[in-house]
Coordinates of C-alpha atoms in Angstrom, one line a residue:
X297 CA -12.3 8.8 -10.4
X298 CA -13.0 5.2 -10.3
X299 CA -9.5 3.2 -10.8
X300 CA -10.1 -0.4 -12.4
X301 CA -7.9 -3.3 -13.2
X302 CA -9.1 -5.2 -16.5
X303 CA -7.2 -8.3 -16.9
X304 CA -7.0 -9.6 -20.8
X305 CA -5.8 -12.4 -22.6
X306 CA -7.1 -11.9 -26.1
X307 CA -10.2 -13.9 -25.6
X308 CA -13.9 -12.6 -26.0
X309 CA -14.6 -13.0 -22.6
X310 CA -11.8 -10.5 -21.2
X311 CA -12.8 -8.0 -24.2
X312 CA -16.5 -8.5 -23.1
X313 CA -15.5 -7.1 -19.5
X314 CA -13.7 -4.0 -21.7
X315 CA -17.4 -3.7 -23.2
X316 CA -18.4 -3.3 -19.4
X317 CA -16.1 -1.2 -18.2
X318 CA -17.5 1.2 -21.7
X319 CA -20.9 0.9 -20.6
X320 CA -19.9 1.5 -16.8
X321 CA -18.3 4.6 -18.4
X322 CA -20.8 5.8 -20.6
X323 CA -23.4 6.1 -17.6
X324 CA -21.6 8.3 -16.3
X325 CA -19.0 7.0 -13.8
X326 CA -15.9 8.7 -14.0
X327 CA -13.2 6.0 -14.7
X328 CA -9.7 5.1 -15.8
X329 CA -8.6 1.7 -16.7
X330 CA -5.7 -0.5 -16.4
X331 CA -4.9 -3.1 -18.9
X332 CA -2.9 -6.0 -17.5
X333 CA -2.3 -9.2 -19.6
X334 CA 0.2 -11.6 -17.0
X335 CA 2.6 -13.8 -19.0
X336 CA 3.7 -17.0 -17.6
X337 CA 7.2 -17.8 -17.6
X338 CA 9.0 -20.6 -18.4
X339 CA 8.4 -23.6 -15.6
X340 CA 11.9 -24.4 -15.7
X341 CA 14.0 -21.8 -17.1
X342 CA 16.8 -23.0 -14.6
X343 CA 17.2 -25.8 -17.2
X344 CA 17.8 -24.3 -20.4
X345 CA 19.8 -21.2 -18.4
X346 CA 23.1 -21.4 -19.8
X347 CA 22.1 -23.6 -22.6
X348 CA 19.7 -21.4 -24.7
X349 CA 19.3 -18.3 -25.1
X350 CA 15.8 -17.3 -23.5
X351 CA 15.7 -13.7 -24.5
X352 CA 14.2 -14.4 -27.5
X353 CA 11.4 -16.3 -25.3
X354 CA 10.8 -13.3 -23.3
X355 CA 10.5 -11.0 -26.4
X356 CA 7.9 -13.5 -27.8
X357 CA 6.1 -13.5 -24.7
X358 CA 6.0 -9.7 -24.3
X359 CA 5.0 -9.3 -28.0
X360 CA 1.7 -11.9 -27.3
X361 CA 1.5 -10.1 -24.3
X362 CA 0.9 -7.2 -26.1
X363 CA -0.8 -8.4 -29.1
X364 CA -3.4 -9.4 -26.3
X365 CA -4.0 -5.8 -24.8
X366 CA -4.2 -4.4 -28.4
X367 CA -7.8 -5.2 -29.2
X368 CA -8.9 -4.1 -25.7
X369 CA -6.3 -0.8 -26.2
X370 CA -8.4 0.0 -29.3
X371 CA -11.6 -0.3 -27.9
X372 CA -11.3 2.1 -25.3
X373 CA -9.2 4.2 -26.9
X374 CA -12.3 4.9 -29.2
X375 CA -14.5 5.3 -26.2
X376 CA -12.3 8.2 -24.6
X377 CA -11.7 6.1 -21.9
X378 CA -8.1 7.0 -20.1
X379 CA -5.7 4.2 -19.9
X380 CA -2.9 2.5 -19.5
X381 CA -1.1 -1.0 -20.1
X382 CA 1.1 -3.3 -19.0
X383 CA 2.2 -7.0 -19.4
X384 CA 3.7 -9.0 -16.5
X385 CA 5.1 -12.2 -16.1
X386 CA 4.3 -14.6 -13.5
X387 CA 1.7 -16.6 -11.9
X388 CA -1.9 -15.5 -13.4
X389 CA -4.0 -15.0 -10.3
X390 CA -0.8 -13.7 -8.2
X391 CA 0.0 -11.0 -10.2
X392 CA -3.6 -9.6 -10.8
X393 CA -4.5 -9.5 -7.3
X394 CA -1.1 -7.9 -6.4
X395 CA -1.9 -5.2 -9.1
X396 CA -5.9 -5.4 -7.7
X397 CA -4.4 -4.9 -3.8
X398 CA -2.4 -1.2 -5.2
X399 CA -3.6 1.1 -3.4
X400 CA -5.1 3.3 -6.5
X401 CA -6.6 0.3 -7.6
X402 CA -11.0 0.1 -6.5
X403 CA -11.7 -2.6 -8.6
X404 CA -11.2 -5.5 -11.2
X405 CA -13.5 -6.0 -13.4
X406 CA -12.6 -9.2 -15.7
X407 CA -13.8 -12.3 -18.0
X408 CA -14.2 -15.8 -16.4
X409 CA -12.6 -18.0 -18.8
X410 CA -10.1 -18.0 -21.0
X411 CA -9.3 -18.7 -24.9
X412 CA -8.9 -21.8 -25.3
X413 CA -9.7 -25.2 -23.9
X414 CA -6.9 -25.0 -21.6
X415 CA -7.2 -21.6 -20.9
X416 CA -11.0 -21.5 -20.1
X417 CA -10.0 -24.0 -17.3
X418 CA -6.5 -22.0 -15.9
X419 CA -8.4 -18.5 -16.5
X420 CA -12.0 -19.8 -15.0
X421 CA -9.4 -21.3 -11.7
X422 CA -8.0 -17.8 -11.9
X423 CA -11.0 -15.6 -12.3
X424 CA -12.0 -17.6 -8.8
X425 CA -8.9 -17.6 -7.1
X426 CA -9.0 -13.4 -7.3
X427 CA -12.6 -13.2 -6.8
X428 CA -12.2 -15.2 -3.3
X429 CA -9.2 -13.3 -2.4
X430 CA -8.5 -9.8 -3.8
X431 CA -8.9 -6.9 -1.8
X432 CA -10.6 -4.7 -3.5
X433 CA -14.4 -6.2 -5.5
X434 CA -14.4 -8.3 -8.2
X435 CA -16.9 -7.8 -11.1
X436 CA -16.8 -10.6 -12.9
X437 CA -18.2 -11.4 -16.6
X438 CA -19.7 -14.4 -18.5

């Protein structure tokens, strides 16, 4: 069974490589997928620390983290496709090619921008960074 890593952020172009992964499904590839949507921290959480209390920050950042995945989540879920999901914080193109280098992991298969205007630049910088450097191939979708 083919293992793949789908990265998602909300935006069309991650659910357009869910609408991939479907397709790569429905021709008869066996496949599971894992949704991951990464969740950057706080740049400077050393200077609130002490000051403000960040766990609210965290819950808010899991909860868009997860509001993210839910779209995708439902997509596949109508598909039959086996899945899971998880939301990480850290540094975008660190943490997907960590979870892309697993072992049980054979492939990523993700969008190459992001939501927004900021985000289409971060994400499209990410989308190369684990292209040029993952372990495993990169699939990636316009």
């Amino acid at each position: 069974m083919l293992n793949i890593l789908i990265p998602v952020d909300g935006s069309d172009n991650a659910l357009r490589a869910v609408d991939y992964a479907i397709r790569l499904a429905a021709s008869g590839k066996p496949l599971t997928v894992r949704l991951l949507n990464v969740q950057q921290p706080m740049l400077y959480p050393s200077l609130v620390e002490g000051i403000v209390n960040t766990q609210p920050m965290q819950a808010m950042l899991q909860e868009q983290g997860d509001a993210a995945i839910a779209v995708a989540a439902d997509r596949l879920l109508a598909s039959g496709i086996p899945f899971s999901r998880k939301v990480v914080f850290g540094k975008p193109a660190a943490v997907i090619r960590e979870q892309a280098n697993r072992a049980d992991c054979h492939r990523v298969i993700m969008g190459t921008r992001g939501s927004g205007a900021l985000q289409r630049f971060v994400f499209g910088s990410v989308a190369y960074s684990v292209a040029s450097s993952a372990g495993v191939p990169v699939t990636l979708i316009k």
